[in-house]
mmCIF file of N, CA and C in Angstrom:
data_model
loop_
_atom_site.group_PDB
_atom_site.id
_atom_site.type_symbol
_atom_site.label_atom_id
_atom_site.label_comp_id
_atom_site.label_asym_id
_atom_site.label_seq_id
_atom_site.Cartn_x
_atom_site.Cartn_y
_atom_site.Cartn_z
ATOM 1 N N MET A 153 -36.533 -70.560 -3.582
ATOM 2 C CA MET A 153 -35.209 -70.084 -2.995
ATOM 3 C C MET A 153 -34.967 -68.670 -3.273
ATOM 4 N N MET A 154 -34.555 -67.970 -2.280
ATOM 5 C CA MET A 154 -34.400 -66.454 -2.596
ATOM 6 C C MET A 154 -32.930 -66.054 -2.621
ATOM 7 N N ILE A 155 -32.344 -65.430 -3.333
ATOM 8 C CA ILE A 155 -31.209 -64.843 -3.830
ATOM 9 C C ILE A 155 -30.777 -63.620 -3.022
ATOM 10 N N THR A 156 -29.999 -63.535 -2.174
ATOM 11 C CA THR A 156 -29.725 -62.113 -1.505
ATOM 12 C C THR A 156 -28.354 -61.639 -2.060
ATOM 13 N N LEU A 157 -28.281 -60.284 -2.608
ATOM 14 C CA LEU A 157 -27.117 -59.621 -3.025
ATOM 15 C C LEU A 157 -26.531 -58.595 -1.902
ATOM 16 N N SER A 158 -25.379 -58.578 -1.878
ATOM 17 C CA SER A 158 -24.612 -57.648 -0.978
ATOM 18 C C SER A 158 -24.762 -56.293 -1.506
ATOM 19 N N PRO A 159 -24.513 -55.267 -0.614
ATOM 20 C CA PRO A 159 -24.904 -53.999 -1.341
ATOM 21 C C PRO A 159 -23.793 -53.686 -2.365
ATOM 22 N N ARG A 160 -22.774 -54.124 -2.222
ATOM 23 C CA ARG A 160 -21.773 -53.933 -3.249
ATOM 24 C C ARG A 160 -22.239 -54.538 -4.654
ATOM 25 N N MET A 161 -22.659 -55.729 -4.519
ATOM 26 C CA MET A 161 -23.251 -56.443 -5.777
ATOM 27 C C MET A 161 -24.429 -55.755 -6.334
ATOM 28 N N LEU A 162 -25.472 -55.265 -5.514
ATOM 29 C CA LEU A 162 -26.412 -54.429 -5.881
ATOM 30 C C LEU A 162 -26.016 -53.375 -6.678
ATOM 31 N N CYS A 163 -25.018 -52.706 -6.123
ATOM 32 C CA CYS A 163 -24.406 -51.477 -6.853
ATOM 33 C C CYS A 163 -24.057 -51.669 -7.983
ATOM 34 N N LEU A 164 -23.101 -52.870 -8.407
ATOM 35 C CA LEU A 164 -22.608 -53.266 -9.600
ATOM 36 C C LEU A 164 -23.664 -53.461 -10.494
ATOM 37 N N VAL A 165 -24.761 -54.336 -10.078
ATOM 38 C CA VAL A 165 -25.820 -54.654 -11.113
ATOM 39 C C VAL A 165 -26.611 -53.333 -11.581
ATOM 40 N N ALA A 166 -26.768 -52.360 -10.739
ATOM 41 C CA ALA A 166 -27.326 -50.927 -10.969
ATOM 42 C C ALA A 166 -26.598 -50.407 -11.948
ATOM 43 N N ILE A 167 -25.311 -50.291 -11.882
ATOM 44 C CA ILE A 167 -24.276 -49.641 -12.910
ATOM 45 C C ILE A 167 -24.423 -50.398 -14.241
ATOM 46 N N LEU A 168 -24.356 -51.676 -14.131
ATOM 47 C CA LEU A 168 -24.637 -52.166 -15.424
ATOM 48 C C LEU A 168 -25.887 -52.182 -16.092
ATOM 49 N N ILE A 169 -26.986 -52.135 -15.402
ATOM 50 C CA ILE A 169 -28.231 -51.814 -16.153
ATOM 51 C C ILE A 169 -28.413 -50.514 -16.565
ATOM 52 N N LEU A 170 -27.860 -49.514 -15.849
ATOM 53 C CA LEU A 170 -27.919 -48.071 -16.273
ATOM 54 C C LEU A 170 -26.788 -47.940 -17.512
ATOM 55 N N GLY A 171 -25.742 -48.589 -17.475
ATOM 56 C CA GLY A 171 -24.905 -48.526 -18.538
ATOM 57 C C GLY A 171 -25.442 -48.995 -19.922
ATOM 58 N N THR A 172 -26.192 -50.185 -19.670
ATOM 59 C CA THR A 172 -26.911 -50.866 -20.842
ATOM 60 C C THR A 172 -27.996 -49.832 -21.346
ATOM 61 N N VAL A 173 -28.789 -49.249 -20.532
ATOM 62 C CA VAL A 173 -29.866 -48.422 -20.854
ATOM 63 C C VAL A 173 -29.301 -47.157 -21.584
ATOM 64 N N GLY A 174 -28.365 -46.733 -21.145
ATOM 65 C CA GLY A 174 -27.636 -45.535 -21.742
ATOM 66 C C GLY A 174 -26.983 -45.688 -23.100
ATOM 67 N N CYS A 175 -26.587 -47.000 -23.307
ATOM 68 C CA CYS A 175 -25.923 -47.330 -24.743
ATOM 69 C C CYS A 175 -27.123 -47.484 -25.485
ATOM 70 N N ALA A 176 -28.062 -48.088 -25.258
ATOM 71 C CA ALA A 176 -29.296 -48.273 -26.104
ATOM 72 C C ALA A 176 -29.969 -47.204 -26.512
ATOM 73 N N LYS A 177 -29.910 -46.031 -25.628
ATOM 74 C CA LYS A 177 -30.591 -44.779 -25.733
ATOM 75 C C LYS A 177 -29.754 -44.064 -26.864
ATOM 76 N N ASN A 178 -28.281 -44.117 -26.830
ATOM 77 C CA ASN A 178 -27.529 -43.343 -27.610
ATOM 78 C C ASN A 178 -27.778 -43.870 -29.149
ATOM 79 N N SER A 179 -27.893 -45.258 -29.230
ATOM 80 C CA SER A 179 -27.725 -45.815 -30.574
ATOM 81 C C SER A 179 -29.079 -45.857 -31.236
ATOM 82 N N THR A 180 -30.183 -45.307 -30.663
ATOM 83 C CA THR A 180 -31.547 -45.312 -31.282
ATOM 84 C C THR A 180 -31.526 -44.070 -32.403
ATOM 85 N N THR A 181 -32.176 -44.687 -33.557
ATOM 86 C CA THR A 181 -32.295 -43.616 -34.930
ATOM 87 C C THR A 181 -33.656 -42.951 -34.587
ATOM 88 N N VAL A 182 -33.570 -41.725 -34.842
ATOM 89 C CA VAL A 182 -34.915 -40.939 -34.779
ATOM 90 C C VAL A 182 -35.103 -40.283 -36.095
ATOM 91 N N GLY A 183 -36.197 -40.567 -36.529
ATOM 92 C CA GLY A 183 -36.580 -39.862 -37.893
ATOM 93 C C GLY A 183 -36.537 -41.036 -39.031
ATOM 94 N N PRO A 184 -36.542 -40.614 -40.186
ATOM 95 C CA PRO A 184 -36.559 -41.486 -41.424
ATOM 96 C C PRO A 184 -34.967 -41.967 -41.579
ATOM 97 N N GLU A 185 -34.903 -43.010 -42.214
ATOM 98 C CA GLU A 185 -33.545 -43.552 -42.682
ATOM 99 C C GLU A 185 -33.086 -42.554 -43.883
ATOM 100 N N PRO A 186 -31.711 -42.270 -43.751
ATOM 101 C CA PRO A 186 -31.076 -41.399 -44.866
ATOM 102 C C PRO A 186 -31.125 -42.203 -46.179
ATOM 103 N N ASP A 187 -31.187 -41.257 -47.414
ATOM 104 C CA ASP A 187 -31.563 -41.884 -48.529
ATOM 105 C C ASP A 187 -30.134 -42.515 -49.122
ATOM 106 N N ARG A 188 -30.011 -43.680 -49.330
ATOM 107 C CA ARG A 188 -28.823 -44.396 -49.696
ATOM 108 C C ARG A 188 -28.228 -43.846 -50.993
ATOM 109 N N HIS A 189 -28.899 -43.229 -51.828
ATOM 110 C CA HIS A 189 -28.781 -42.666 -53.189
ATOM 111 C C HIS A 189 -28.045 -41.353 -53.195
ATOM 112 N N ILE A 190 -28.213 -40.673 -51.699
ATOM 113 C CA ILE A 190 -27.568 -39.366 -51.700
ATOM 114 C C ILE A 190 -26.438 -39.334 -51.058
ATOM 115 N N VAL A 191 -25.271 -38.781 -51.546
ATOM 116 C CA VAL A 191 -23.993 -38.786 -50.829
ATOM 117 C C VAL A 191 -23.708 -37.186 -50.813
ATOM 118 N N MET A 192 -23.535 -36.705 -49.540
ATOM 119 C CA MET A 192 -23.157 -35.148 -49.276
ATOM 120 C C MET A 192 -21.781 -35.153 -48.915
ATOM 121 N N SER A 193 -21.101 -33.976 -49.298
ATOM 122 C CA SER A 193 -19.707 -33.838 -48.885
ATOM 123 C C SER A 193 -19.682 -33.489 -47.333
ATOM 124 N N LYS A 194 -20.706 -32.928 -46.772
ATOM 125 C CA LYS A 194 -20.591 -32.696 -45.358
ATOM 126 C C LYS A 194 -22.082 -32.677 -44.931
ATOM 127 N N SER A 195 -22.408 -32.362 -43.769
ATOM 128 C CA SER A 195 -23.823 -32.461 -43.185
ATOM 129 C C SER A 195 -24.267 -30.873 -43.540
ATOM 130 N N PHE A 196 -25.388 -30.787 -44.343
ATOM 131 C CA PHE A 196 -26.000 -29.635 -44.494
ATOM 132 C C PHE A 196 -27.145 -29.593 -43.623
ATOM 133 N N SER A 197 -27.363 -28.952 -42.322
ATOM 134 C CA SER A 197 -28.285 -29.030 -41.365
ATOM 135 C C SER A 197 -29.422 -28.398 -41.853
ATOM 136 N N TRP A 198 -29.210 -27.462 -42.760
ATOM 137 C CA TRP A 198 -30.268 -26.549 -43.331
ATOM 138 C C TRP A 198 -31.106 -27.364 -44.509
ATOM 139 N N LEU A 199 -30.601 -28.399 -44.955
ATOM 140 C CA LEU A 199 -31.446 -29.149 -45.969
ATOM 141 C C LEU A 199 -32.533 -30.102 -45.189
ATOM 142 N N LYS A 200 -33.676 -30.078 -45.451
ATOM 143 C CA LYS A 200 -34.639 -30.860 -44.761
ATOM 144 C C LYS A 200 -35.473 -31.678 -45.624
ATOM 145 N N ASP A 201 -35.839 -32.919 -45.321
ATOM 146 C CA ASP A 201 -36.817 -33.768 -46.103
ATOM 147 C C ASP A 201 -36.104 -34.158 -47.446
ATOM 148 N N LEU A 202 -34.893 -34.568 -47.403
ATOM 149 C CA LEU A 202 -34.110 -34.827 -48.699
ATOM 150 C C LEU A 202 -34.456 -36.219 -48.984
ATOM 151 N N ARG A 203 -34.899 -36.403 -50.340
ATOM 152 C CA ARG A 203 -35.151 -37.730 -50.743
ATOM 153 C C ARG A 203 -35.154 -37.853 -52.346
ATOM 154 N N SER A 204 -34.865 -39.073 -52.746
ATOM 155 C CA SER A 204 -34.825 -39.150 -54.127
ATOM 156 C C SER A 204 -35.816 -40.335 -54.490
ATOM 157 N N GLU A 205 -36.135 -40.306 -56.008
ATOM 158 C CA GLU A 205 -36.924 -41.300 -56.531
ATOM 159 C C GLU A 205 -36.636 -41.677 -58.100
ATOM 160 N N LEU A 206 -36.736 -42.752 -58.342
ATOM 161 C CA LEU A 206 -36.432 -43.078 -59.773
ATOM 162 C C LEU A 206 -37.714 -43.175 -60.454
ATOM 163 N N VAL A 207 -37.944 -42.530 -61.447
ATOM 164 C CA VAL A 207 -39.215 -42.423 -62.390
ATOM 165 C C VAL A 207 -38.838 -43.125 -63.608
ATOM 166 N N THR A 208 -39.767 -44.094 -63.799
ATOM 167 C CA THR A 208 -39.844 -44.542 -65.176
ATOM 168 C C THR A 208 -41.076 -44.236 -66.070
ATOM 169 N N GLU A 209 -40.641 -43.707 -67.182
ATOM 170 C CA GLU A 209 -41.926 -43.149 -68.105
ATOM 171 C C GLU A 209 -42.560 -44.204 -68.800
ATOM 172 N N GLN A 210 -43.478 -44.104 -69.440
ATOM 173 C CA GLN A 210 -44.407 -45.236 -70.333
ATOM 174 C C GLN A 210 -43.415 -45.547 -71.421
ATOM 175 N N ASN A 211 -42.745 -44.821 -71.897
ATOM 176 C CA ASN A 211 -41.776 -45.349 -72.988
ATOM 177 C C ASN A 211 -40.519 -45.994 -72.533
ATOM 178 N N GLY A 212 -40.298 -46.101 -71.101
ATOM 179 C CA GLY A 212 -39.139 -46.845 -70.553
ATOM 180 C C GLY A 212 -38.076 -45.973 -70.199
ATOM 181 N N ALA A 213 -38.025 -44.621 -70.595
ATOM 182 C CA ALA A 213 -36.852 -43.830 -70.159
ATOM 183 C C ALA A 213 -37.098 -43.551 -68.614
ATOM 184 N N MET A 214 -35.961 -43.565 -68.193
ATOM 185 C CA MET A 214 -35.790 -43.361 -66.631
ATOM 186 C C MET A 214 -35.263 -41.968 -66.226
ATOM 187 N N SER A 215 -35.652 -41.510 -65.066
ATOM 188 C CA SER A 215 -34.945 -40.131 -64.702
ATOM 189 C C SER A 215 -34.998 -40.247 -63.079
ATOM 190 N N VAL A 216 -34.262 -39.268 -62.501
ATOM 191 C CA VAL A 216 -34.322 -39.443 -60.906
ATOM 192 C C VAL A 216 -34.652 -37.918 -60.539
ATOM 193 N N VAL A 217 -35.612 -37.922 -59.679
ATOM 194 C CA VAL A 217 -36.009 -36.801 -59.030
ATOM 195 C C VAL A 217 -35.611 -36.771 -57.607
ATOM 196 N N LEU A 218 -34.982 -35.396 -57.148
ATOM 197 C CA LEU A 218 -34.550 -35.128 -55.810
ATOM 198 C C LEU A 218 -35.433 -33.992 -55.326
ATOM 199 N N HIS A 219 -36.063 -34.328 -54.066
ATOM 200 C CA HIS A 219 -36.829 -33.425 -53.443
ATOM 201 C C HIS A 219 -36.414 -33.023 -52.277
ATOM 202 N N GLY A 220 -36.456 -31.945 -51.731
ATOM 203 C CA GLY A 220 -35.971 -31.365 -50.488
ATOM 204 C C GLY A 220 -36.497 -29.891 -50.063
ATOM 205 N N THR A 221 -36.226 -29.356 -48.887
ATOM 206 C CA THR A 221 -36.618 -28.162 -48.397
ATOM 207 C C THR A 221 -35.281 -27.477 -47.891
ATOM 208 N N SER A 222 -35.199 -26.079 -48.282
ATOM 209 C CA SER A 222 -34.255 -25.278 -47.571
ATOM 210 C C SER A 222 -34.739 -24.683 -46.324
ATOM 211 N N SER A 223 -34.143 -24.929 -45.116
ATOM 212 C CA SER A 223 -34.648 -24.172 -44.068
ATOM 213 C C SER A 223 -33.916 -23.081 -43.643
ATOM 214 N N SER A 224 -32.849 -22.649 -44.595
ATOM 215 C CA SER A 224 -32.110 -21.489 -44.452
ATOM 216 C C SER A 224 -32.933 -20.189 -44.506
ATOM 217 N N LEU A 225 -32.324 -19.260 -43.903
ATOM 218 C CA LEU A 225 -32.953 -17.901 -43.805
ATOM 219 C C LEU A 225 -32.436 -16.967 -44.975
ATOM 220 N N GLU A 226 -31.415 -17.657 -45.611
ATOM 221 C CA GLU A 226 -30.965 -16.856 -46.794
ATOM 222 C C GLU A 226 -30.602 -17.791 -48.076
ATOM 223 N N LYS A 227 -30.553 -17.093 -49.256
ATOM 224 C CA LYS A 227 -30.426 -17.877 -50.602
ATOM 225 C C LYS A 227 -29.163 -18.725 -50.419
ATOM 226 N N ARG A 228 -29.255 -19.962 -50.840
ATOM 227 C CA ARG A 228 -27.960 -20.721 -50.852
ATOM 228 C C ARG A 228 -27.742 -21.550 -52.272
ATOM 229 N N GLU A 229 -26.382 -21.744 -52.432
ATOM 230 C CA GLU A 229 -26.139 -22.442 -53.796
ATOM 231 C C GLU A 229 -25.376 -23.760 -53.397
ATOM 232 N N LEU A 230 -25.770 -24.905 -54.077
ATOM 233 C CA LEU A 230 -25.355 -26.161 -53.982
ATOM 234 C C LEU A 230 -25.097 -26.650 -55.316
ATOM 235 N N PHE A 231 -23.918 -27.686 -55.409
ATOM 236 C CA PHE A 231 -23.634 -28.200 -56.508
ATOM 237 C C PHE A 231 -24.013 -29.636 -56.560
ATOM 238 N N ILE A 232 -24.651 -30.125 -57.566
ATOM 239 C CA ILE A 232 -25.234 -31.479 -57.718
ATOM 240 C C ILE A 232 -24.738 -32.261 -58.989
ATOM 241 N N ARG A 233 -24.298 -33.555 -58.800
ATOM 242 C CA ARG A 233 -23.913 -34.303 -59.815
ATOM 243 C C ARG A 233 -24.671 -35.537 -59.699
ATOM 244 N N THR A 234 -25.369 -36.108 -60.802
ATOM 245 C CA THR A 234 -25.928 -37.416 -60.949
ATOM 246 C C THR A 234 -24.999 -38.372 -61.503
ATOM 247 N N GLU A 235 -24.784 -39.611 -60.918
ATOM 248 C CA GLU A 235 -24.069 -40.625 -61.635
ATOM 249 C C GLU A 235 -24.967 -41.812 -61.893
ATOM 250 N N TRP A 236 -24.871 -42.404 -63.205
ATOM 251 C CA TRP A 236 -25.639 -43.446 -63.381
ATOM 252 C C TRP A 236 -24.972 -44.714 -63.426
ATOM 253 N N PHE A 237 -25.529 -45.844 -63.267
ATOM 254 C CA PHE A 237 -24.728 -47.184 -63.283
ATOM 255 C C PHE A 237 -25.664 -48.325 -63.911
ATOM 256 N N LYS A 238 -24.920 -49.230 -64.590
ATOM 257 C CA LYS A 238 -25.694 -50.272 -65.315
ATOM 258 C C LYS A 238 -26.036 -51.318 -64.402
ATOM 259 N N ALA A 239 -26.830 -52.343 -64.777
ATOM 260 C CA ALA A 239 -27.158 -53.356 -63.703
ATOM 261 C C ALA A 239 -26.066 -54.126 -63.308
ATOM 262 N N ASN A 240 -24.974 -54.100 -64.015
ATOM 263 C CA ASN A 240 -23.787 -54.794 -63.516
ATOM 264 C C ASN A 240 -23.117 -54.109 -62.382
ATOM 265 N N GLY A 241 -23.309 -52.774 -62.147
ATOM 266 C CA GLY A 241 -22.799 -51.895 -61.361
ATOM 267 C C GLY A 241 -21.551 -50.901 -61.819
ATOM 268 N N LEU A 242 -21.217 -51.262 -63.081
ATOM 269 C CA LEU A 242 -20.443 -50.488 -63.964
ATOM 270 C C LEU A 242 -21.038 -49.088 -64.187
ATOM 271 N N PRO A 243 -20.116 -48.078 -64.205
ATOM 272 C CA PRO A 243 -20.731 -46.611 -64.638
ATOM 273 C C PRO A 243 -21.492 -46.678 -65.979
ATOM 274 N N ALA A 244 -22.658 -46.039 -66.155
ATOM 275 C CA ALA A 244 -23.176 -45.859 -67.549
ATOM 276 C C ALA A 244 -22.531 -44.549 -68.138
ATOM 277 N N LYS A 245 -21.857 -44.743 -69.073
ATOM 278 C CA LYS A 245 -20.969 -43.499 -69.780
ATOM 279 C C LYS A 245 -21.937 -42.512 -70.098
ATOM 280 N N SER A 246 -21.541 -41.195 -69.928
ATOM 281 C CA SER A 246 -22.448 -40.200 -70.262
ATOM 282 C C SER A 246 -21.495 -38.784 -70.281
ATOM 283 N N LEU A 247 -21.969 -37.967 -71.262
ATOM 284 C CA LEU A 247 -21.207 -36.729 -71.320
ATOM 285 C C LEU A 247 -21.939 -35.697 -70.435
ATOM 286 N N THR A 248 -23.185 -35.959 -69.823
ATOM 287 C CA THR A 248 -23.790 -35.202 -69.078
ATOM 288 C C THR A 248 -23.465 -35.163 -67.475
ATOM 289 N N THR A 249 -22.652 -36.137 -67.121
ATOM 290 C CA THR A 249 -22.411 -36.245 -65.660
ATOM 291 C C THR A 249 -21.346 -35.161 -65.394
ATOM 292 N N ARG A 250 -21.895 -34.053 -64.870
ATOM 293 C CA ARG A 250 -21.025 -32.971 -64.479
ATOM 294 C C ARG A 250 -21.747 -32.269 -63.124
ATOM 295 N N TRP A 251 -21.043 -31.449 -62.447
ATOM 296 C CA TRP A 251 -21.605 -30.780 -61.426
ATOM 297 C C TRP A 251 -22.416 -29.640 -61.963
ATOM 298 N N GLU A 252 -23.529 -29.477 -61.550
ATOM 299 C CA GLU A 252 -24.545 -28.369 -61.725
ATOM 300 C C GLU A 252 -24.876 -27.564 -60.695
ATOM 301 N N PRO A 253 -24.812 -26.155 -60.609
ATOM 302 C CA PRO A 253 -25.166 -25.372 -59.683
ATOM 303 C C PRO A 253 -26.746 -25.321 -59.631
ATOM 304 N N ILE A 254 -27.196 -25.308 -58.336
ATOM 305 C CA ILE A 254 -28.540 -24.866 -58.126
ATOM 306 C C ILE A 254 -28.841 -23.969 -57.131
ATOM 307 N N GLN A 255 -29.758 -23.045 -57.166
ATOM 308 C CA GLN A 255 -29.888 -22.031 -56.251
ATOM 309 C C GLN A 255 -31.204 -22.396 -55.421
ATOM 310 N N LEU A 256 -30.911 -22.391 -54.229
ATOM 311 C CA LEU A 256 -32.228 -22.656 -53.319
ATOM 312 C C LEU A 256 -32.479 -21.403 -52.519
ATOM 313 N N LEU A 257 -33.673 -21.113 -52.751
ATOM 314 C CA LEU A 257 -34.387 -19.934 -51.934
ATOM 315 C C LEU A 257 -34.814 -20.262 -50.486
ATOM 316 N N PRO A 258 -34.725 -19.168 -49.678
ATOM 317 C CA PRO A 258 -34.859 -19.499 -48.322
ATOM 318 C C PRO A 258 -36.364 -19.939 -47.988
ATOM 319 N N ARG A 259 -36.016 -20.960 -47.181
ATOM 320 C CA ARG A 259 -37.385 -21.660 -46.443
ATOM 321 C C ARG A 259 -38.368 -22.326 -47.619
ATOM 322 N N MET A 260 -37.795 -22.762 -48.662
ATOM 323 C CA MET A 260 -38.676 -23.186 -49.807
ATOM 324 C C MET A 260 -38.283 -24.515 -50.205
ATOM 325 N N PRO A 261 -39.269 -25.269 -50.568
ATOM 326 C CA PRO A 261 -38.945 -26.743 -51.129
ATOM 327 C C PRO A 261 -38.328 -26.384 -52.615
ATOM 328 N N PHE A 262 -37.656 -27.746 -53.041
ATOM 329 C CA PHE A 262 -36.992 -27.468 -54.367
ATOM 330 C C PHE A 262 -37.029 -28.899 -54.974
ATOM 331 N N VAL A 263 -36.895 -29.018 -56.216
ATOM 332 C CA VAL A 263 -36.871 -30.219 -57.043
ATOM 333 C C VAL A 263 -35.818 -30.046 -57.993
ATOM 334 N N TYR A 264 -35.122 -31.272 -58.021
ATOM 335 C CA TYR A 264 -34.089 -31.510 -59.257
ATOM 336 C C TYR A 264 -34.218 -32.575 -59.817
ATOM 337 N N THR A 265 -34.356 -32.603 -61.200
ATOM 338 C CA THR A 265 -34.560 -33.841 -62.109
ATOM 339 C C THR A 265 -33.710 -34.016 -63.004
ATOM 340 N N ARG A 266 -33.243 -35.188 -63.291
ATOM 341 C CA ARG A 266 -32.234 -35.439 -64.318
ATOM 342 C C ARG A 266 -32.563 -36.887 -65.051
ATOM 343 N N ALA A 267 -32.410 -36.873 -66.179
ATOM 344 C CA ALA A 267 -32.758 -38.156 -67.135
ATOM 345 C C ALA A 267 -31.592 -38.966 -67.133
ATOM 346 N N ALA A 268 -31.771 -40.242 -67.223
ATOM 347 C CA ALA A 268 -30.841 -41.293 -67.322
ATOM 348 C C ALA A 268 -29.957 -41.202 -68.853
ATOM 349 N N PRO A 269 -28.908 -41.287 -68.954
ATOM 350 C CA PRO A 269 -28.203 -41.041 -70.189
ATOM 351 C C PRO A 269 -28.529 -42.051 -71.179
ATOM 352 N N SER A 270 -28.861 -43.394 -70.819
ATOM 353 C CA SER A 270 -29.325 -44.344 -71.787
ATOM 354 C C SER A 270 -29.969 -45.531 -71.208
ATOM 355 N N GLY A 271 -30.571 -46.336 -72.046
ATOM 356 C CA GLY A 271 -31.600 -47.291 -71.386
ATOM 357 C C GLY A 271 -30.915 -48.302 -70.606
ATOM 358 N N ASP A 272 -29.572 -48.542 -70.598
ATOM 359 C CA ASP A 272 -28.919 -49.551 -69.738
ATOM 360 C C ASP A 272 -28.616 -48.838 -68.290
ATOM 361 N N ALA A 273 -28.924 -47.744 -68.042
ATOM 362 C CA ALA A 273 -28.663 -47.267 -66.717
ATOM 363 C C ALA A 273 -30.012 -47.467 -65.832
ATOM 364 N N VAL A 274 -29.622 -48.273 -64.669
ATOM 365 C CA VAL A 274 -30.740 -48.530 -63.856
ATOM 366 C C VAL A 274 -30.749 -48.287 -62.482
ATOM 367 N N GLU A 275 -29.362 -47.558 -62.114
ATOM 368 C CA GLU A 275 -29.158 -47.350 -60.793
ATOM 369 C C GLU A 275 -28.499 -45.955 -60.652
ATOM 370 N N TYR A 276 -28.532 -45.180 -59.542
ATOM 371 C CA TYR A 276 -28.142 -43.827 -59.612
ATOM 372 C C TYR A 276 -27.497 -43.526 -58.437
ATOM 373 N N ARG A 277 -26.709 -42.444 -58.116
ATOM 374 C CA ARG A 277 -26.230 -41.736 -56.970
ATOM 375 C C ARG A 277 -26.281 -40.329 -57.376
ATOM 376 N N ILE A 278 -26.727 -39.389 -56.313
ATOM 377 C CA ILE A 278 -26.647 -38.088 -56.308
ATOM 378 C C ILE A 278 -25.548 -37.536 -55.487
ATOM 379 N N LEU A 279 -24.705 -36.848 -55.888
ATOM 380 C CA LEU A 279 -23.568 -36.196 -55.065
ATOM 381 C C LEU A 279 -23.955 -34.782 -54.959
ATOM 382 N N ILE A 280 -23.760 -34.293 -53.679
ATOM 383 C CA ILE A 280 -24.069 -32.917 -53.150
ATOM 384 C C ILE A 280 -22.843 -32.126 -52.533
ATOM 385 N N THR A 281 -22.562 -31.003 -52.922
ATOM 386 C CA THR A 281 -21.409 -30.288 -52.239
ATOM 387 C C THR A 281 -21.953 -28.738 -52.366
ATOM 388 N N ASP A 282 -21.257 -28.002 -51.421
ATOM 389 C CA ASP A 282 -21.341 -26.523 -51.687
ATOM 390 C C ASP A 282 -19.921 -25.886 -52.186
ATOM 391 N N THR A 283 -19.142 -26.538 -52.424
ATOM 392 C CA THR A 283 -17.877 -25.997 -53.154
ATOM 393 C C THR A 283 -17.105 -27.129 -54.139
ATOM 394 N N LEU A 284 -16.698 -26.352 -55.046
ATOM 395 C CA LEU A 284 -15.828 -27.293 -56.095
ATOM 396 C C LEU A 284 -14.379 -26.965 -56.041
ATOM 397 N N LYS A 285 -13.553 -28.140 -55.783
ATOM 398 C CA LYS A 285 -12.152 -27.906 -55.715
ATOM 399 C C LYS A 285 -11.476 -27.855 -56.972
#
């Protein structure tokens, strides 16, 4: 059995197919997933390859390492703050949780490292901004 469609119906089907393909194309993610531990105050298009990792030393001490590259043609300054959390999700108290300035050189990779404030800190969040209010 063959189904015939009127020109009007064929046009409607074509529009639906093109609309579906266009929507799918717009929602496609290109590149690696963003690091869920990094929160930026805005998009810094000149920051490339930004990723963090949790490092556990042999003695059980933990630290976080942030890696990235500045693609800027000029020297930049950012402020970074690392927040630590216990296994139950509550903040791990620390006197060292403060904004720290870091200088980024033009077109150079950088590394930022901070130790956990205590043994009960198991999760972290890195906050990044370029201005302090």
